[in-house]
Structure formats: C-alpha cells, structure tokens
Short mmCIF file of C-alpha atoms in Angstrom, two decimals:
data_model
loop_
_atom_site.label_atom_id
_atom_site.label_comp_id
_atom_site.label_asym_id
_atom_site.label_seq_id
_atom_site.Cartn_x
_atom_site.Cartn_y
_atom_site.Cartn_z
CA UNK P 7 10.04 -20.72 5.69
CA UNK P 8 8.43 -17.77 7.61
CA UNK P 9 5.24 -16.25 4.92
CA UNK P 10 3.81 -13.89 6.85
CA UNK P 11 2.86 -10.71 4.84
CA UNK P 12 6.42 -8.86 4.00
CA UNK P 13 6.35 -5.14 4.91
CA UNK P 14 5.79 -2.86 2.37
CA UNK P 15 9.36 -1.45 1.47
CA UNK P 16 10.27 -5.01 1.00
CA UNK P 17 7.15 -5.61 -1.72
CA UNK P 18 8.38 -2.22 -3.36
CA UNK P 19 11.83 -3.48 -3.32
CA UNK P 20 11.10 -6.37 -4.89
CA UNK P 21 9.38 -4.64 -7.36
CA UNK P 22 12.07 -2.31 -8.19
CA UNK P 23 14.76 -4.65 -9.26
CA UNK P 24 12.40 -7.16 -11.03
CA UNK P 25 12.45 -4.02 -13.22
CA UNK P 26 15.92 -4.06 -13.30
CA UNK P 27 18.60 -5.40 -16.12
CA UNK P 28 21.02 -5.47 -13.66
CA UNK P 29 21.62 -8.09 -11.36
CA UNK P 30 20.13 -7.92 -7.76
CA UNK P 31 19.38 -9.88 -4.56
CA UNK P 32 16.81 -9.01 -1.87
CA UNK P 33 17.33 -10.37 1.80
CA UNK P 34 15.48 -10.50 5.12
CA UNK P 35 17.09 -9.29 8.34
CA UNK P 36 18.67 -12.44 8.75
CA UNK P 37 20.61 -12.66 5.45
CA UNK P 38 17.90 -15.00 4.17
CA UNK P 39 17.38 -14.71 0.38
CA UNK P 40 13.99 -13.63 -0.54
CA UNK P 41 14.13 -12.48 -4.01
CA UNK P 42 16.42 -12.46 -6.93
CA UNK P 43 15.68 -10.86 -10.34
CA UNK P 44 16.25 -12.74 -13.76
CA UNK P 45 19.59 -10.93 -14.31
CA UNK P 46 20.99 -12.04 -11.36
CA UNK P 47 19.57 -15.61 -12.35
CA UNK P 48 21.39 -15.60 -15.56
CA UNK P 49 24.72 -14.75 -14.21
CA UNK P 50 24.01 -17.45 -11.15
CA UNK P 51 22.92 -20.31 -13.92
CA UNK P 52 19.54 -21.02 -12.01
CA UNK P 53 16.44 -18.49 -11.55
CA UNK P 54 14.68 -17.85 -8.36
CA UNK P 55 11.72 -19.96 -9.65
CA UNK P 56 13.89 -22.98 -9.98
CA UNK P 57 16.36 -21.79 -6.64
CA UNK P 58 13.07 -20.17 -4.36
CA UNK P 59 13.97 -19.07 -1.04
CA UNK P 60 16.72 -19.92 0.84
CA UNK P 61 18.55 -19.51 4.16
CA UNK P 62 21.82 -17.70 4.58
CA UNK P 63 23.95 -20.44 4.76
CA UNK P 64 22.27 -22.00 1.64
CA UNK P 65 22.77 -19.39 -0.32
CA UNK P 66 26.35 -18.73 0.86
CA UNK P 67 27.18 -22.30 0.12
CA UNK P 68 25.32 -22.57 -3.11
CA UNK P 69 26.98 -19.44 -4.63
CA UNK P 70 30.39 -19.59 -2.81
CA UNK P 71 31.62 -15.90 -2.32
CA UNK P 72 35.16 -16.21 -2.79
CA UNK P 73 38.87 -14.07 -3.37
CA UNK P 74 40.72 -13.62 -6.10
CA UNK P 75 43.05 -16.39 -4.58
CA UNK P 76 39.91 -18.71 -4.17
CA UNK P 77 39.68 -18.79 -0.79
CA UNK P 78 36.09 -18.47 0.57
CA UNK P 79 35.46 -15.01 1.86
CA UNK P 80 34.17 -14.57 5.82
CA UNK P 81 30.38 -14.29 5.93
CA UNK P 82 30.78 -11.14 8.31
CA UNK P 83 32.96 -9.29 5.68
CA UNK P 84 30.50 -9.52 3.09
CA UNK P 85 28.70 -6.21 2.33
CA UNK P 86 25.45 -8.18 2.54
CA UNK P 87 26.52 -8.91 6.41
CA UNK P 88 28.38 -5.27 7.11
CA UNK P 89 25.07 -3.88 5.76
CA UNK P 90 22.52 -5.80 8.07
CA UNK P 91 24.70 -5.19 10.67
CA UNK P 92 26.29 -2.01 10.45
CA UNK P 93 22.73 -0.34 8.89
CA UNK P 94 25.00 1.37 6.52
CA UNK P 95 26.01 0.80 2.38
CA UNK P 96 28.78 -1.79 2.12
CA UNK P 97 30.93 -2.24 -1.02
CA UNK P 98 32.78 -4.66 -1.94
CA UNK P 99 34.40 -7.06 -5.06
CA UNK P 100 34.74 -10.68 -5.07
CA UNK P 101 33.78 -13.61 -7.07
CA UNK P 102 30.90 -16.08 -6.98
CA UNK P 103 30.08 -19.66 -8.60
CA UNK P 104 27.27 -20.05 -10.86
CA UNK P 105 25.66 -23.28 -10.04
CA UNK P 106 26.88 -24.30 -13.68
CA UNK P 107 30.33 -23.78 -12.42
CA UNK P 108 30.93 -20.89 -13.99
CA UNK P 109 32.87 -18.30 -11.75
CA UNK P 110 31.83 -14.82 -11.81
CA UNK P 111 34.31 -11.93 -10.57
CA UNK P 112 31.61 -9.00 -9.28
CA UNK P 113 31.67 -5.71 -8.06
CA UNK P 114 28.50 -5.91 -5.02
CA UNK P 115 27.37 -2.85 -3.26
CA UNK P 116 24.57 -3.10 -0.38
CA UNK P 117 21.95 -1.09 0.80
CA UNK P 118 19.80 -1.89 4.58
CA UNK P 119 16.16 -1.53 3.68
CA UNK P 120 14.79 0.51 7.01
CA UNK P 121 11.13 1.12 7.00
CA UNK P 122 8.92 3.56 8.51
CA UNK P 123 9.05 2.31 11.95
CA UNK P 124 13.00 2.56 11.31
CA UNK P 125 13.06 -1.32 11.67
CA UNK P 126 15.65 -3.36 9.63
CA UNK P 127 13.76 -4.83 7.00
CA UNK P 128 16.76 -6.41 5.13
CA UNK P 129 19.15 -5.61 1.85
CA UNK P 130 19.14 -5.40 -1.07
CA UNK P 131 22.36 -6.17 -3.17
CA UNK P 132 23.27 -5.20 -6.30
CA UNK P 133 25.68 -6.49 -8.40
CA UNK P 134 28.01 -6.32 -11.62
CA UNK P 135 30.24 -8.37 -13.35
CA UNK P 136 33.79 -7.23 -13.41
CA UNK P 137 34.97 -7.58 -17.37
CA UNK P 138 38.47 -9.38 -16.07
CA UNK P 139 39.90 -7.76 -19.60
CA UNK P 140 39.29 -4.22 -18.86
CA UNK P 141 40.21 -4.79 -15.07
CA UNK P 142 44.10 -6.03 -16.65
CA UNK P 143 44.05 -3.18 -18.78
CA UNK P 144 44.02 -0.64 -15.63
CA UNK P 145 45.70 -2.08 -13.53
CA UNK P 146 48.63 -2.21 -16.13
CA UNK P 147 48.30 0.84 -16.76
CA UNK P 148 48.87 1.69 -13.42
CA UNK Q 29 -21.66 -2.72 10.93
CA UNK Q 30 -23.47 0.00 8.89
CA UNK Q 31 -21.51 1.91 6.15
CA UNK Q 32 -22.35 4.68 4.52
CA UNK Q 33 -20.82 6.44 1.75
CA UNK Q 34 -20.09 10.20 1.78
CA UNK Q 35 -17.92 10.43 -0.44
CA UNK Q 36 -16.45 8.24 -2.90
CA UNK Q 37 -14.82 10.13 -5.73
CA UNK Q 38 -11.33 10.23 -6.82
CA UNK Q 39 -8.41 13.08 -7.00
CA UNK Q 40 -10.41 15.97 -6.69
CA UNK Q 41 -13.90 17.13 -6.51
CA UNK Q 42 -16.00 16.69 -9.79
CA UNK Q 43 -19.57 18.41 -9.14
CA UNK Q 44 -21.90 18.33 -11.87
CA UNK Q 45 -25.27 16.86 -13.05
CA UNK Q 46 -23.71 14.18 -14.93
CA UNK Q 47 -22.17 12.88 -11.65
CA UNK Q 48 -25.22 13.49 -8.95
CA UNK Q 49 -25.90 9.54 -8.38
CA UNK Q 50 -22.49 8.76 -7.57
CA UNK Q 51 -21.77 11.79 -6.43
CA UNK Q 52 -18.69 14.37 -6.48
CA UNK Q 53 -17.07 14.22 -3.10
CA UNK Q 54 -14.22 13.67 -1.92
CA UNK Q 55 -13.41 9.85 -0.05
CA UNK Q 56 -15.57 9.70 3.43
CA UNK Q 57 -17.29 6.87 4.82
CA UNK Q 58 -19.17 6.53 7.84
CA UNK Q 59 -19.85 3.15 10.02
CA UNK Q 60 -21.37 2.72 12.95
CA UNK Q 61 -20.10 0.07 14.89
CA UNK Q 62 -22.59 -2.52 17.09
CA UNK Q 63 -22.42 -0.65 20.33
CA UNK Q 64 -23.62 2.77 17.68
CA UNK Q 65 -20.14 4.17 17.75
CA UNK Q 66 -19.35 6.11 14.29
CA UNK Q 67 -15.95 5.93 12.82
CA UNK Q 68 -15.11 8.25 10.20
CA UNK Q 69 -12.91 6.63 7.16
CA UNK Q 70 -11.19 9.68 5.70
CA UNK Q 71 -11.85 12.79 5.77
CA UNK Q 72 -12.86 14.21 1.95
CA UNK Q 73 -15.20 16.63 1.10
CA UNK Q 74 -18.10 14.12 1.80
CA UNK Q 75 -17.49 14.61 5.78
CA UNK Q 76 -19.02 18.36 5.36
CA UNK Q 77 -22.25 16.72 4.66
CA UNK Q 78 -21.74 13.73 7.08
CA UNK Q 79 -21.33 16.73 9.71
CA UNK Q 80 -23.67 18.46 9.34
CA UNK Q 81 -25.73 15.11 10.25
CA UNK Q 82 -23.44 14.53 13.08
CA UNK Q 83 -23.08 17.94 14.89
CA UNK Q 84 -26.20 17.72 16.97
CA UNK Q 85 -25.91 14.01 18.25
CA UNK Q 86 -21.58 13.51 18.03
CA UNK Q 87 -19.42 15.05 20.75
CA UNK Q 88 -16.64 12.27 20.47
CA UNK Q 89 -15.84 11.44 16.91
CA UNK Q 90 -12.78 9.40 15.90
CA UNK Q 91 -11.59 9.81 12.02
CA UNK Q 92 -8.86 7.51 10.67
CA UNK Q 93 -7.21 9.29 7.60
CA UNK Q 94 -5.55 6.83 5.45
CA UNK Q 95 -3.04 9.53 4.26
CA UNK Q 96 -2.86 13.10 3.57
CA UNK Q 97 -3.75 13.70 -0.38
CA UNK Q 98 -5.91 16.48 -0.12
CA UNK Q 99 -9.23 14.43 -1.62
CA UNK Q 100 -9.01 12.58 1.61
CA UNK Q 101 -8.29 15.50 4.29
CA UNK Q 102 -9.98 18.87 2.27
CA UNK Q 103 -13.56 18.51 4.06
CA UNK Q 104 -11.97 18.54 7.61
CA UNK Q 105 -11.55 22.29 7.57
CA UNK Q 106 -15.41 22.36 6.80
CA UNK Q 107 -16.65 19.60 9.13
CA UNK Q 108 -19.19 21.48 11.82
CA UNK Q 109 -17.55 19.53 14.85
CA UNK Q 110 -14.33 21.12 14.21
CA UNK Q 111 -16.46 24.50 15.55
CA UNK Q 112 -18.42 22.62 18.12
CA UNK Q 113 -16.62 23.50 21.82
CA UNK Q 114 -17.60 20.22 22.79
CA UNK Q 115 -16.72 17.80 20.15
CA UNK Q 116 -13.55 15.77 21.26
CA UNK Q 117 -12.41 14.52 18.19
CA UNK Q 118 -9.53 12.04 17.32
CA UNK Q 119 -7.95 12.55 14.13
CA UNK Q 120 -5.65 9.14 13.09
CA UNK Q 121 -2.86 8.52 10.33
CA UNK Q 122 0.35 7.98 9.45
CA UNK Q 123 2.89 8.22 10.96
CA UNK Q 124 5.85 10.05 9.30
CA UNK Q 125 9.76 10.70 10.43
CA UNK Q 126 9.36 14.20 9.24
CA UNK Q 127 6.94 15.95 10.86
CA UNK Q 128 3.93 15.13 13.29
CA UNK Q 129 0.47 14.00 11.99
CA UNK Q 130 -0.55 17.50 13.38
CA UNK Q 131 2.34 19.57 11.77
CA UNK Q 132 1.47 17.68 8.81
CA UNK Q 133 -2.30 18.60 8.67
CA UNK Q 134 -1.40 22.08 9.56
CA UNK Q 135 -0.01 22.93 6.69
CA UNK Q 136 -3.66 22.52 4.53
CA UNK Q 137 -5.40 24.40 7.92
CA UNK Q 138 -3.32 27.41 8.03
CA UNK Q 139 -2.47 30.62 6.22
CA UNK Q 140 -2.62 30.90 3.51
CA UNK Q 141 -4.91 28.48 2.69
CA UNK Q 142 -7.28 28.34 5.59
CA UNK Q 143 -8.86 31.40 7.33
CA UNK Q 144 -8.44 29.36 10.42
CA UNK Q 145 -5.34 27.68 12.06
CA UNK Q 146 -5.89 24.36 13.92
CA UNK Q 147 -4.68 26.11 17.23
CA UNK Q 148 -7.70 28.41 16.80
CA UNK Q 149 -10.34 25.28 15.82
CA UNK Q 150 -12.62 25.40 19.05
CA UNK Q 151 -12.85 21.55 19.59
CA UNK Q 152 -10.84 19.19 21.19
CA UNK Q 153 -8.94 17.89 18.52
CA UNK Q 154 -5.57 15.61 19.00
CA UNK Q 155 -4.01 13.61 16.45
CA UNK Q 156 -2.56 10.21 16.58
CA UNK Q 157 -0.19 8.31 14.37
CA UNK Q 158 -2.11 4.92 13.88
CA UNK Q 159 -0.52 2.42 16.18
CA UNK Q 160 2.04 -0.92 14.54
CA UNK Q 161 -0.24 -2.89 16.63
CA UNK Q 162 -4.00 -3.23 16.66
CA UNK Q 163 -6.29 -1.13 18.88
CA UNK Q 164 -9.54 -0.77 20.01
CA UNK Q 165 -12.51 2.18 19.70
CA UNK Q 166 -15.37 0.96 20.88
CA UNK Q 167 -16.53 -2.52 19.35
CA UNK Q 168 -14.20 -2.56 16.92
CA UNK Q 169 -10.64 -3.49 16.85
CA UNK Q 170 -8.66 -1.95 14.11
CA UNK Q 171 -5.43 -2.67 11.89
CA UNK Q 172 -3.89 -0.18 9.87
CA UNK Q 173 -0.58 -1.28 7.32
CA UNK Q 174 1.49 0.33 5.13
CA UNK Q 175 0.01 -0.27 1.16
CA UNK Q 176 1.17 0.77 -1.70
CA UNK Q 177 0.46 4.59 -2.87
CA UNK Q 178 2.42 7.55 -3.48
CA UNK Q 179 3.63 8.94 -0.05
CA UNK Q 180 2.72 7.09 3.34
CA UNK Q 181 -0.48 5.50 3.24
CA UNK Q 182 -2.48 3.33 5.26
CA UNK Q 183 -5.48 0.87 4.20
CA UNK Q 184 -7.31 0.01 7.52
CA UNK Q 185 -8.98 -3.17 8.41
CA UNK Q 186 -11.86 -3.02 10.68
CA UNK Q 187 -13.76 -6.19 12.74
CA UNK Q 188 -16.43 -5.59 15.04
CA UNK Q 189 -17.79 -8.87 16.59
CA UNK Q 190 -17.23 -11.38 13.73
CA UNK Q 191 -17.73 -8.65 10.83
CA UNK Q 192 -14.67 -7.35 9.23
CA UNK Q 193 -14.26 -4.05 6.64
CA UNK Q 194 -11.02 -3.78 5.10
CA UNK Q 195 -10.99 -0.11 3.81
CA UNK Q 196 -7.91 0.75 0.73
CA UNK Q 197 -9.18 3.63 -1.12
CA UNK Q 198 -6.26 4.53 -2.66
CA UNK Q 199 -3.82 1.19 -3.80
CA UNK Q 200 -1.52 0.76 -6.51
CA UNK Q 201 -0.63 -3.23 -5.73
CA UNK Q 202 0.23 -4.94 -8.66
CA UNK Q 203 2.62 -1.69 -9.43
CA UNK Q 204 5.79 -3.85 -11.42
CA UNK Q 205 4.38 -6.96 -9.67
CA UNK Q 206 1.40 -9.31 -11.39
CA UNK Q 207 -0.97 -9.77 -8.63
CA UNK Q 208 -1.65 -13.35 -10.34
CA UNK Q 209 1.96 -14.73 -9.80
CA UNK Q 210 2.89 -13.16 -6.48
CA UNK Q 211 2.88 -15.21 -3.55
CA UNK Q 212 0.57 -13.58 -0.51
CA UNK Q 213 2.99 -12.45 1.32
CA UNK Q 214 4.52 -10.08 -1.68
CA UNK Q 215 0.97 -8.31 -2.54
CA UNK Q 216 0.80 -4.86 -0.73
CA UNK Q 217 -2.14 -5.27 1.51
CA UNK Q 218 -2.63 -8.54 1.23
CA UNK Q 219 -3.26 -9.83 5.17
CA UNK Q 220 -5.15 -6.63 5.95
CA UNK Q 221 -8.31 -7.63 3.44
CA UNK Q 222 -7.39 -11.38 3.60
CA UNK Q 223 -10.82 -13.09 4.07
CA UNK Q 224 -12.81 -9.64 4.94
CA UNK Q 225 -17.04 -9.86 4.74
CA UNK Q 226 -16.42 -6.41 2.50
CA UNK Q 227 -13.52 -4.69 0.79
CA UNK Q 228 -13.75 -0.72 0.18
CA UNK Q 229 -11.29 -1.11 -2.83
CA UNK Q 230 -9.48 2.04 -5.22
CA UNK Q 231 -10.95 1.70 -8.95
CA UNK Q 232 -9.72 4.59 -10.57
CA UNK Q 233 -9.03 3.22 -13.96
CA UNK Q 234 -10.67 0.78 -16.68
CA UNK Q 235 -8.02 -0.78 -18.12
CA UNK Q 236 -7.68 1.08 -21.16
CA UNK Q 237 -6.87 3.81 -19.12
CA UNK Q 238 -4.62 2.72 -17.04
CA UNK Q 239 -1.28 2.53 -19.06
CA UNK Q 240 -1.45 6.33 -19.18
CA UNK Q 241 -1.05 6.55 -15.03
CA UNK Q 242 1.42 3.63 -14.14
CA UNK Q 243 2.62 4.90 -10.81
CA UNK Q 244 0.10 7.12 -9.99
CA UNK Q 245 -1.03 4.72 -7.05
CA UNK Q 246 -4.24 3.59 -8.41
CA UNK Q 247 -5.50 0.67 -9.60
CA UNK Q 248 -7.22 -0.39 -12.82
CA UNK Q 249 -10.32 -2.55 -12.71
CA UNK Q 250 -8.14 -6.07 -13.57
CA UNK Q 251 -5.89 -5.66 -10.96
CA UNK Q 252 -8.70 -4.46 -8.47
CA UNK Q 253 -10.61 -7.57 -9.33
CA UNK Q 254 -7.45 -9.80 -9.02
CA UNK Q 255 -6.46 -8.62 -5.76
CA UNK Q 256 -9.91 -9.32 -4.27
CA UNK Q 257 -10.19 -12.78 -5.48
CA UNK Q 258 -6.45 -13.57 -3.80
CA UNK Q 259 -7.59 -11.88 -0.86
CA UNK Q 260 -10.89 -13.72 -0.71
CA UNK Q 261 -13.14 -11.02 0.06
CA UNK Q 262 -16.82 -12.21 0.39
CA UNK Q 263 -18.09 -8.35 -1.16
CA UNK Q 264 -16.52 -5.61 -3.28
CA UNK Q 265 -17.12 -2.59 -3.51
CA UNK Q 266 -15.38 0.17 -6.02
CA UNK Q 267 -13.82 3.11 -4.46
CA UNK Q 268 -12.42 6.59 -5.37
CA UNK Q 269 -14.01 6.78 -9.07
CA UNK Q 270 -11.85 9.19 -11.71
CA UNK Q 271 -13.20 12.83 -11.30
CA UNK Q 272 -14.07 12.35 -15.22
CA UNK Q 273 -16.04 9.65 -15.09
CA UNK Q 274 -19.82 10.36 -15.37
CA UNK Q 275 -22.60 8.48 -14.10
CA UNK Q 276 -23.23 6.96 -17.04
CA UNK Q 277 -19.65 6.09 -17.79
CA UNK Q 278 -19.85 4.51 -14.19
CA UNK Q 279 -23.13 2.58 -14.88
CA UNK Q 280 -21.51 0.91 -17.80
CA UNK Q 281 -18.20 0.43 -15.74
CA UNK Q 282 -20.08 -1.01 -12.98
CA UNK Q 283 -21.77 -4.01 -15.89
CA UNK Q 284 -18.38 -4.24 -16.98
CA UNK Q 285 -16.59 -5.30 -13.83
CA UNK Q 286 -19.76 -7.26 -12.82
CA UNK Q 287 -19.27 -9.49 -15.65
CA UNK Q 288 -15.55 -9.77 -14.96
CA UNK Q 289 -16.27 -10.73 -11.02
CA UNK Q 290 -18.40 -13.17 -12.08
CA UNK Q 291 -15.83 -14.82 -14.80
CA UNK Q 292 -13.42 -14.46 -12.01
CA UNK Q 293 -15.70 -16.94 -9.89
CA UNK Q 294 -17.07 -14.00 -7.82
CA UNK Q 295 -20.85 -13.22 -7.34
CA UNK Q 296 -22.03 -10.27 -9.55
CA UNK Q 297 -24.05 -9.49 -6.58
CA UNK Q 298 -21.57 -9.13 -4.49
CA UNK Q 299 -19.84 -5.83 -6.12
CA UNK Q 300 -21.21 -2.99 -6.36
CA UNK Q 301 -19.73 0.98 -7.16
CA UNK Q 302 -19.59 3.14 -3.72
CA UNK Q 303 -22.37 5.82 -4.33
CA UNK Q 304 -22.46 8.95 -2.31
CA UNK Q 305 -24.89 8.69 0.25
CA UNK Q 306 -25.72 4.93 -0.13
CA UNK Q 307 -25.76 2.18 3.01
CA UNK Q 308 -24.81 -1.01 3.36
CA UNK Q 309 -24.66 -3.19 6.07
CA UNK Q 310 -22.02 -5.18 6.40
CA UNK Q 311 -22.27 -8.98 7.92
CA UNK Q 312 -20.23 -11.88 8.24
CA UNK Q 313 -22.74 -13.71 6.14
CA UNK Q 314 -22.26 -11.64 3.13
CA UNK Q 315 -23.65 -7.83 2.57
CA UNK Q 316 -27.07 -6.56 2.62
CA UNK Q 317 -27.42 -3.49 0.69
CA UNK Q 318 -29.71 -0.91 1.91
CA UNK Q 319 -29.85 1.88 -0.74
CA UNK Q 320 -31.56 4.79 0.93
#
C-alpha cells in the first residue's frame, strides 16, 4: 500500500469528517479507500482500525453496492467513480452490506478533492441512511 | 549552514522592554548557505534590520515567503534592497489560482497602504510561485509543501551538503487529528522535517492557551513537541512566540518545554526558543549554538 506523505487537502479532509456524525468515506484517485470515520464504521459493522486500507475492488466487494432489486450496481455508475472521473459531484441512492450482514439502503453524494496544483486528489463520500418507513410514506403519498 | 534569527515573533509586532531578548519582530531568518549565499526565510519586520546589514554587500537576494499573513511580508516594504537599483531580488511563495504571487503582494505595497507601488520599487524584483518539485539556489536544494495554516502556506525544507533546515513557522498539524495516532503519511508536514539536523517550528501557545484558538493555525507546545519527535528532528527550535508573551513568560516557557523534550526522549539541549538576533549553526551532527 503506497505511504508516501498524502497531500494536504487529503490530511484536512480526513480531518473534517473524523469530526463528523455522519457517515463518510475518503478515497485516493484510484477509488482506493483511505479513510472512513466511526459513523460510517457503525453503519458498515467494522471500523477502519479493524478494516484499514483497502483497494477498490476490496472495498466494492466487501460492502457490495447494490439496487433495490439486489443486483450489484456497475462500479462506473457509482458516484464515487462518476466523481473521480467526471471531476464533478455525483449523487446517487443504493444499498450496501454491513459486513454483519446487515443491508443498509443510503442516499451517497460525492465530492473530487482537487488541490492547489488542480490535481485529482480523490473523494470524499458522504452518506445517509434512507429510513425505508418514511421513504413508503412518500412515495404513497405520491 | 548559519541561521540567524531576525525575527521570531508571532501575529503582529509586540515592541517593548519586557520583550527586548526575544525580541518583537516580525518572522525573518537569515542563512547563509556553504558557498556564503544568504537566503531570506520570510519576510517580517525583522528583514528591515537584516537589510540594513545586507544593503552594502547583497545585490542578489532570494526570499522564500512561506505565505502572505502580514507578520511574515510587512518588513518587505522597508527592506533597503527594495531601493537599491542594483539589488536583483527573488521574492518566492505560494502559488494561488486567484491571483499572481505579485498581484497578491501588491495589494500590502500599494495605495493606500504603501506610499510606494511595487512598479515604482527601484530594484529588480520578480516573484515566483515556489516550484511542486525541488530546486536549487546556490548550495542548497530546496522543498517547499503545502502545511496546514489558514490560507495557502508553505513550510520549506532546506539541505545544503548533508545539512538539512526544515523551516514551518506557522503550523496547525494536529488540527482534529492527534499527532500521536496518525500514521506519517496523514501529519501535515510530515516528509518535509522528516529526519532534519534542525526544525524552525510555530509555538504560539502553552497548552492552557490553546483551547481558546483551535483553528487559528498554530500550534500549542504538546503538539509542537509531538510532531518533532514523529518527525525525528535531531534540534528544535520554537518559532513565532504570541505577541503577549514577555521575556520572562518565555524564559519559563522555554524550562517548561525543555523538561517536556526531555520526557519525550529528546535532549533538553537540543531546543531552544528563536531569539531575535541569535545564530546558530546548523550541522548534520547536531547544532552548535553561537549566541552573539
């Protein structure tokens, strides 16, 4: 796993959501996951000291974003992936796995990290639960 | 390499009797590099003084600015070379995607708050934004990163032969991180002091003070102390003192974070408080003070 000294509006990212109640993720350029914060730990049943790094594809696998008809969404339709590639905020809803098997429907939105020298740095994802009650409740009433 | 300290106060200027030994100005340091070229760290009210040493002998003078707080660029309006026709001097910093380095420094040296504009300065004065890459002037090859302060800010490392200065006068690291849990990579300025003979180091705050200026991008003594044991540094030395802190405050700051180095596993001779107009000499053996 590459440690060379992160640039700096990755270390401030990092700091900002280990502030934060709500769950977030921070990735490198290429998806990697560098960082998540003890909300999003609870909601994925394991915390980043027990998880540490991983690579895209571990991640992806290990947390299984999926559709509300199960089926495993396409890496490059995730708003992680539009917002690496695209350089631009990506929203989107879909469910994960905690690694206890509990499955989580979420509402994700991204944001590319772009530093000084306006190089991609990474994302940063943040993330809420979907309360499946309320989300009934509107759409019958619509 | 030879440093000496112009400069070494915090914020703003804080003359007075109570602070003549460690002095009132503004960050500047001076070092002269092996082949007796002078880089200028910052440009603070202490560069008036280190000017007025410099404008017979200095025609080519390089200044690296770590960023653009007024303590660390209000001398440059007062620096003699700046009216010298034949100085040629190099002003460095950050880069921004707003405005130039020059545009940027222009608006301090203009109306209404200069007399002068820095169109009408009589040197040769250009401005670079310090380069992503290292470079070289004269002996000494030079880093400069990104650290962690309010607005773009540099901290500069600085090896000439096989002596290295890491200079971060104004650092806020363990802001919403704990220096003691983070891996390397994750501590703002880590690989630019990592294993330096001396580290030029922001020590604004004891800790009691501290709580009252989270996010003000300075550090407290415990998180200065920290970050130079993870870094390694073989010397310390405190940097950009509070404008209220007296010299006696300081002398019993400096016992205090003496004894804390030294519980730390660092040598109590090894730190010292920057001092206006004090020397040191900085080697790859360790660091020779040389008080004038």
């Amino acid at each position: 796993m590459d440690s060379a000294q992160k640039p700096l509006e990755l270390i401030l990212a990092r700091n900002l959501i280990t502030s934060l109640s709500t769950p977030a993720f921070l990735v490198g350029e290429d998806g990697a996951l560098l960082f998540y914060n003890e909300a999003a730990g609870a909601l994925l049943g394991m915390s980043f000291e027990e998880s540490g790094r991983m690579a895209a594809h571990e991640w992806l696998a290990t947390f299984g974003p999926f559709d509300e008809f199960g089926q495993p969404i396409a890496v490059d339709d995730l708003p992680l992936t539009r917002s690496l590639r695209d350089g631009r905020p990506a929203h989107a809803e879909f469910c994960i796995r905690s690694t206890k098997g509990t499955e989580h429907s979420i509402e994700a939105s991204a944001l590319p990290i772009v530093g000084a020298g306006s190089a991609s740095s990474g994302a940063m994802i943040i993330f809420w639960p979907v309360d499946e009650q309320e989300r009934r409740r509107v759409a019958t009433a619509t | 390499m030879k440093l000496t300290v112009w400069g070494a106060r915090g914020s703003v200027p804080a003359p007075g009797p109570e602070m003549n030994r460690y002095g009132g100005n503004t960050s500047c340091v001076e070092l002269t590099l092996s082949d007796g070229e002078t880089l200028i760290l910052d440009a603070g009210t202490g560069i008036r003084n280190l000017g007025v040493k410099l404008a017979a002998s200095m025609p080519k003078i390089n200044i690296l600015l770590t960023h653009l707080h007024l303590d660390h660029i209000q001398g440059l309006m007062f620096f003699p070379p700046c009216f010298q026709a034949d100085s040629k001097i190099t002003i460095w910093g950050p880069s921004s995607p707003e405005a130039t380095l020059e545009n940027r420094i222009a608006r301090y040296i203009s109306a209404p708050l200069s007399p002068v504009e820095v169109r009408e300065l009589p040197c040769e004065v250009s401005f670079r934004d310090a380069p992503v890459t290292e470079w070289e002037i004269g002996s000494a090859t030079i880093r400069a990163e990104a650290v962690t302060h309010r607005g773009p800010t540099l901290g500069y490392r600085i090896s000439d032969g096989d002596e290295t200065l890491c200079y971060i006068p104004d650092h806020e690291p363990a802001l919403g991180a704990p220096l003691d849990d983070l891996e390397p990579e994750w501590i703002s300025g880590h690989d630019l002091a990592c294993g330096a003979d001396m580290l030029l180091h922001d020590c604004q705050y004891t800790d009691e003070e501290y709580p009252a200026h989270v996010g003000w991008g300075h550090s407290r003594l415990t998180d200065t102390l920290t970050f130079a044991r993870r870094v390694e540094t073989e010397r310390l030395m405190l940097f950009h003192h509070d404008p209220l802190h007296s010299d006696a405050f300081l002398d019993s700051f400096a016992d205090t974070a003496a004894q804390r180095w030294e519980q730390l596993g660092g040598d109590p001779q090894k730190l010292e408080l920057a001092a206006e107009r004090s020397a040191a000499e900085v080697s790859s053996a360790g660091l020779a003070a040389a008080r004038p």
